[in-house]
């Protein structure tokens, strides 16, 4: 059973977004190498964070030219599709700040190509796996994170860093980071907001529950793991 994550409670989705934005600003300021590599989460929760980063004071204060953005997962749709994580992030953040970002070619199914890009652009650790300065993740009500859904093949992947993963419950394929790439990260921050996440959060945090949720396996081997959770998601 995985040890329970370190929690930072926030009053509301807005305060969660602001606190994480402040933490991102601090992280960039404390990082002594360039680029600062950040893998973004998809879904609806991080949208407020991206909008907060795209507005003053963060738009003005963060040195965007030092940052390189990646995506931890993507749906198999074109970038202009309403389900696209890249499309959501482009509207909320990328259109407003001068930052380099690498969309995932999920619609093309080019997981090998994205893994090559990550290996080229993100410095590797001693084990040869790229080390992201920060990986942002969310959590689904079923305990999935990125596109690592319960019962799917990608959960067992220990060699590849980026794969296409069949998700039968959604009748789709998605591109996703695998656990080896997540485990190499310096920091993983999981963003959780909303009453609909209350049950899964409670089960993740309850030492009496042997929860085998993928999100509980998303932890750095040697880095920092923080769950930023709003009050609505905390029972
Ligand atoms: C995605 C995300 C996924 C997300 C959870 C939570 O592509 O959907 O990577 O893992 O973080 O599904 O989504 P919400 O933030 O919309 O609840």
GROMACS .gro file of C-alpha atoms and ligand atoms in nm:
model
  252
    1UNK     CA    1   0.000   0.000   0.000
    2UNK     CA    2   0.139   0.343  -0.091
    3UNK     CA    3   0.202   0.587   0.194
    4UNK     CA    4  -0.051   0.867   0.204
    5UNK     CA    5   0.033   1.195   0.023
    6UNK     CA    6   0.119   1.527   0.186
    7UNK     CA    7  -0.187   1.755   0.168
    8UNK     CA    8  -0.219   2.132   0.133
    9UNK     CA    9  -0.577   2.239   0.198
   10UNK     CA   10  -0.717   2.541   0.016
   11UNK     CA   11  -1.043   2.721   0.090
   12UNK     CA   12  -1.177   2.729  -0.264
   13UNK     CA   13  -1.087   2.652  -0.626
   14UNK     CA   14  -0.979   3.015  -0.667
   15UNK     CA   15  -0.751   3.010  -0.363
   16UNK     CA   16  -0.613   2.674  -0.478
   17UNK     CA   17  -0.532   2.824  -0.818
   18UNK     CA   18  -0.366   3.128  -0.662
   19UNK     CA   19  -0.159   2.928  -0.412
   20UNK     CA   20  -0.038   2.692  -0.684
   21UNK     CA   21   0.042   2.987  -0.913
   22UNK     CA   22   0.248   3.141  -0.632
   23UNK     CA   23   0.423   2.807  -0.583
   24UNK     CA   24   0.499   2.786  -0.955
   25UNK     CA   25   0.649   3.136  -0.944
   26UNK     CA   26   0.864   3.036  -0.645
   27UNK     CA   27   0.970   2.712  -0.814
   28UNK     CA   28   1.087   2.892  -1.127
   29UNK     CA   29   1.277   3.145  -0.916
   30UNK     CA   30   1.446   2.868  -0.717
   31UNK     CA   31   1.541   2.656  -1.019
   32UNK     CA   32   1.903   2.717  -1.123
   33UNK     CA   33   1.886   2.560  -1.468
   34UNK     CA   34   1.704   2.631  -1.793
   35UNK     CA   35   1.458   2.540  -1.921
   36UNK     CA   36   1.232   2.482  -1.622
   37UNK     CA   37   1.036   2.181  -1.746
   38UNK     CA   38   0.672   2.148  -1.645
   39UNK     CA   39   0.424   1.881  -1.755
   40UNK     CA   40   0.066   2.006  -1.745
   41UNK     CA   41  -0.247   1.825  -1.633
   42UNK     CA   42  -0.561   1.813  -1.841
   43UNK     CA   43  -0.928   1.810  -1.749
   44UNK     CA   44  -1.123   2.097  -1.594
   45UNK     CA   45  -0.953   2.145  -1.255
   46UNK     CA   46  -0.628   2.302  -1.377
   47UNK     CA   47  -0.804   2.545  -1.612
   48UNK     CA   48  -0.847   2.798  -1.330
   49UNK     CA   49  -0.476   2.769  -1.250
   50UNK     CA   50  -0.380   2.830  -1.613
   51UNK     CA   51  -0.610   3.135  -1.627
   52UNK     CA   52  -0.456   3.265  -1.304
   53UNK     CA   53  -0.104   3.224  -1.444
   54UNK     CA   54  -0.213   3.405  -1.762
   55UNK     CA   55  -0.331   3.710  -1.566
   56UNK     CA   56  -0.141   3.970  -1.368
   57UNK     CA   57   0.057   3.958  -1.148
   58UNK     CA   58   0.183   3.616  -1.267
   59UNK     CA   59   0.174   3.693  -1.640
   60UNK     CA   60   0.402   3.988  -1.577
   61UNK     CA   61   0.622   3.840  -1.302
   62UNK     CA   62   0.698   3.487  -1.420
   63UNK     CA   63   0.996   3.465  -1.664
   64UNK     CA   64   0.807   3.260  -1.924
   65UNK     CA   65   1.109   3.242  -2.155
   66UNK     CA   66   1.277   3.015  -1.897
   67UNK     CA   67   0.993   2.764  -1.899
   68UNK     CA   68   0.915   2.476  -2.135
   69UNK     CA   69   0.570   2.316  -2.110
   70UNK     CA   70   0.468   1.961  -2.193
   71UNK     CA   71   0.148   1.763  -2.148
   72UNK     CA   72   0.113   1.461  -1.922
   73UNK     CA   73  -0.171   1.322  -2.127
   74UNK     CA   74  -0.400   1.403  -2.417
   75UNK     CA   75  -0.720   1.282  -2.570
   76UNK     CA   76  -0.719   1.139  -2.924
   77UNK     CA   77  -0.873   1.450  -3.075
   78UNK     CA   78  -0.738   1.743  -3.279
   79UNK     CA   79  -0.613   2.049  -3.088
   80UNK     CA   80  -0.925   2.250  -3.178
   81UNK     CA   81  -1.163   1.985  -3.037
   82UNK     CA   82  -1.353   2.078  -2.718
   83UNK     CA   83  -1.203   1.772  -2.542
   84UNK     CA   84  -0.843   1.868  -2.622
   85UNK     CA   85  -0.623   1.939  -2.320
   86UNK     CA   86  -0.398   2.142  -2.549
   87UNK     CA   87  -0.696   2.339  -2.677
   88UNK     CA   88  -0.812   2.417  -2.321
   89UNK     CA   89  -0.460   2.519  -2.217
   90UNK     CA   90  -0.408   2.728  -2.531
   91UNK     CA   91  -0.720   2.932  -2.460
   92UNK     CA   92  -0.650   2.964  -2.085
   93UNK     CA   93  -0.273   3.023  -2.092
   94UNK     CA   94  -0.070   2.967  -2.409
   95UNK     CA   95  -0.239   3.245  -2.608
   96UNK     CA   96  -0.158   3.493  -2.331
   97UNK     CA   97   0.205   3.431  -2.232
   98UNK     CA   98   0.526   3.386  -2.439
   99UNK     CA   99   0.602   3.026  -2.339
  100UNK     CA  100   0.722   2.721  -2.534
  101UNK     CA  101   0.470   2.436  -2.524
  102UNK     CA  102   0.473   2.093  -2.683
  103UNK     CA  103   0.127   1.950  -2.761
  104UNK     CA  104   0.092   1.571  -2.752
  105UNK     CA  105   0.020   1.421  -3.099
  106UNK     CA  106  -0.248   1.193  -2.953
  107UNK     CA  107  -0.479   1.210  -3.254
  108UNK     CA  108  -0.187   1.087  -3.468
  109UNK     CA  109  -0.099   0.823  -3.207
  110UNK     CA  110   0.268   0.923  -3.219
  111UNK     CA  111   0.366   0.823  -2.863
  112UNK     CA  112   0.716   0.723  -2.976
  113UNK     CA  113   0.762   1.071  -3.124
  114UNK     CA  114   0.658   1.244  -2.802
  115UNK     CA  115   0.885   1.022  -2.596
  116UNK     CA  116   1.173   1.117  -2.828
  117UNK     CA  117   1.087   1.486  -2.780
  118UNK     CA  118   1.079   1.449  -2.400
  119UNK     CA  119   1.412   1.266  -2.404
  120UNK     CA  120   1.562   1.542  -2.623
  121UNK     CA  121   1.428   1.837  -2.429
  122UNK     CA  122   1.428   1.723  -2.064
  123UNK     CA  123   1.758   1.646  -1.893
  124UNK     CA  124   1.782   1.286  -1.769
  125UNK     CA  125   1.875   1.163  -1.423
  126UNK     CA  126   2.123   0.888  -1.339
  127UNK     CA  127   1.883   0.619  -1.458
  128UNK     CA  128   1.858   0.783  -1.800
  129UNK     CA  129   1.497   0.893  -1.751
  130UNK     CA  130   1.410   1.261  -1.810
  131UNK     CA  131   1.353   1.452  -1.485
  132UNK     CA  132   1.072   1.706  -1.500
  133UNK     CA  133   1.103   1.995  -1.257
  134UNK     CA  134   0.728   1.972  -1.202
  135UNK     CA  135   0.447   1.741  -1.310
  136UNK     CA  136   0.093   1.865  -1.253
  137UNK     CA  137  -0.174   1.596  -1.226
  138UNK     CA  138  -0.543   1.569  -1.152
  139UNK     CA  139  -0.748   1.285  -1.010
  140UNK     CA  140  -1.059   1.124  -1.153
  141UNK     CA  141  -1.344   0.997  -0.935
  142UNK     CA  142  -1.221   0.645  -1.021
  143UNK     CA  143  -0.874   0.730  -0.896
  144UNK     CA  144  -0.714   0.767  -1.237
  145UNK     CA  145  -0.450   1.028  -1.306
  146UNK     CA  146  -0.317   1.151  -1.637
  147UNK     CA  147  -0.468   0.881  -1.859
  148UNK     CA  148  -0.361   0.599  -1.630
  149UNK     CA  149  -0.703   0.450  -1.570
  150UNK     CA  150  -0.774   0.153  -1.341
  151UNK     CA  151  -0.743  -0.178  -1.521
  152UNK     CA  152  -0.567  -0.040  -1.831
  153UNK     CA  153  -0.248  -0.169  -1.992
  154UNK     CA  154  -0.044   0.149  -1.934
  155UNK     CA  155  -0.046   0.083  -1.559
  156UNK     CA  156   0.190  -0.210  -1.619
  157UNK     CA  157   0.433  -0.025  -1.848
  158UNK     CA  158   0.780  -0.005  -1.695
  159UNK     CA  159   0.999   0.063  -2.001
  160UNK     CA  160   0.821   0.316  -2.224
  161UNK     CA  161   0.778   0.671  -2.093
  162UNK     CA  162   0.488   0.777  -2.315
  163UNK     CA  163   0.228   0.538  -2.455
  164UNK     CA  164  -0.109   0.523  -2.623
  165UNK     CA  165  -0.347   0.366  -2.373
  166UNK     CA  166  -0.680   0.200  -2.457
  167UNK     CA  167  -0.948   0.316  -2.212
  168UNK     CA  168  -1.247   0.083  -2.264
  169UNK     CA  169  -1.472   0.268  -2.016
  170UNK     CA  170  -1.442   0.577  -2.234
  171UNK     CA  171  -1.432   0.377  -2.560
  172UNK     CA  172  -1.122   0.570  -2.662
  173UNK     CA  173  -0.744   0.573  -2.671
  174UNK     CA  174  -0.540   0.839  -2.496
  175UNK     CA  175  -0.173   0.932  -2.490
  176UNK     CA  176  -0.020   0.938  -2.143
  177UNK     CA  177   0.297   0.956  -1.940
  178UNK     CA  178   0.371   0.624  -1.771
  179UNK     CA  179   0.472   0.569  -1.409
  180UNK     CA  180   0.849   0.548  -1.480
  181UNK     CA  181   0.841   0.904  -1.617
  182UNK     CA  182   0.625   1.032  -1.331
  183UNK     CA  183   0.847   0.862  -1.072
  184UNK     CA  184   1.155   1.042  -1.208
  185UNK     CA  185   1.006   1.389  -1.150
  186UNK     CA  186   1.151   1.635  -0.898
  187UNK     CA  187   0.798   1.733  -0.796
  188UNK     CA  188   0.447   1.601  -0.853
  189UNK     CA  189   0.158   1.827  -0.755
  190UNK     CA  190  -0.190   1.678  -0.771
  191UNK     CA  191  -0.467   1.938  -0.801
  192UNK     CA  192  -0.803   1.834  -0.655
  193UNK     CA  193  -1.118   2.048  -0.631
  194UNK     CA  194  -1.489   1.989  -0.600
  195UNK     CA  195  -1.731   1.786  -0.389
  196UNK     CA  196  -1.741   1.514  -0.657
  197UNK     CA  197  -1.385   1.420  -0.556
  198UNK     CA  198  -1.471   1.389  -0.185
  199UNK     CA  199  -1.518   1.012  -0.188
  200UNK     CA  200  -1.206   0.925  -0.386
  201UNK     CA  201  -0.994   1.163  -0.178
  202UNK     CA  202  -1.127   1.014   0.147
  203UNK     CA  203  -1.047   0.662   0.024
  204UNK     CA  204  -0.701   0.768  -0.090
  205UNK     CA  205  -0.626   0.925   0.249
  206UNK     CA  206  -0.780   0.654   0.469
  207UNK     CA  207  -0.502   0.425   0.599
  208UNK     CA  208  -0.769   0.160   0.661
  209UNK     CA  209  -0.858   0.149   0.292
  210UNK     CA  210  -0.625  -0.053   0.072
  211UNK     CA  211  -0.701   0.173  -0.221
  212UNK     CA  212  -0.522   0.062  -0.534
  213UNK     CA  213  -0.589   0.381  -0.728
  214UNK     CA  214  -0.345   0.476  -1.004
  215UNK     CA  215  -0.314   0.827  -0.856
  216UNK     CA  216  -0.161   0.677  -0.538
  217UNK     CA  217   0.116   0.528  -0.749
  218UNK     CA  218   0.198   0.869  -0.902
  219UNK     CA  219   0.478   0.963  -0.670
  220UNK     CA  220   0.840   1.069  -0.729
  221UNK     CA  221   1.101   0.810  -0.634
  222UNK     CA  222   1.305   1.085  -0.466
  223UNK     CA  223   1.115   1.409  -0.524
  224UNK     CA  224   0.831   1.604  -0.366
  225UNK     CA  225   0.466   1.493  -0.373
  226UNK     CA  226   0.196   1.743  -0.276
  227UNK     CA  227  -0.181   1.719  -0.311
  228UNK     CA  228  -0.343   2.062  -0.331
  229UNK     CA  229  -0.703   2.002  -0.225
  230UNK     CA  230  -0.990   2.245  -0.182
  231UNK     CA  231  -1.229   2.223   0.112
  232UNK     CA  232  -1.513   2.087  -0.101
  233UNK     CA  233  -1.305   1.777  -0.181
  234UNK     CA  234  -1.210   1.720   0.182
  235UNK     CA  235  -1.479   1.539   0.378
  236LIG     C1  236  -0.751   1.439  -1.848
  236LIG     C2  237  -0.666   1.448  -1.724
  236LIG     C3  238  -0.726   1.363  -1.619
  236LIG     C4  239  -0.790   1.459  -1.521
  236LIG     C5  240  -0.891   1.389  -1.434
  236LIG     C6  241  -0.967   1.493  -1.350
  236LIG     O1  242  -0.697   1.442  -1.960
  236LIG     O2  243  -0.874   1.435  -1.830
  236LIG     O3  244  -0.538   1.434  -1.742
  236LIG     O4  245  -0.639   1.277  -1.553
  236LIG     O5  246  -0.687   1.516  -1.440
  236LIG     O6  247  -0.981   1.321  -1.520
  236LIG     O7  248  -1.037   1.573  -1.440
  236LIG     P1  249  -1.117   1.701  -1.387
  236LIG     O8  250  -1.015   1.801  -1.344
  236LIG     O9  251  -1.195   1.748  -1.509
  236LIG    O10  252  -1.204   1.654  -1.273
   0.00000   0.00000   0.00000
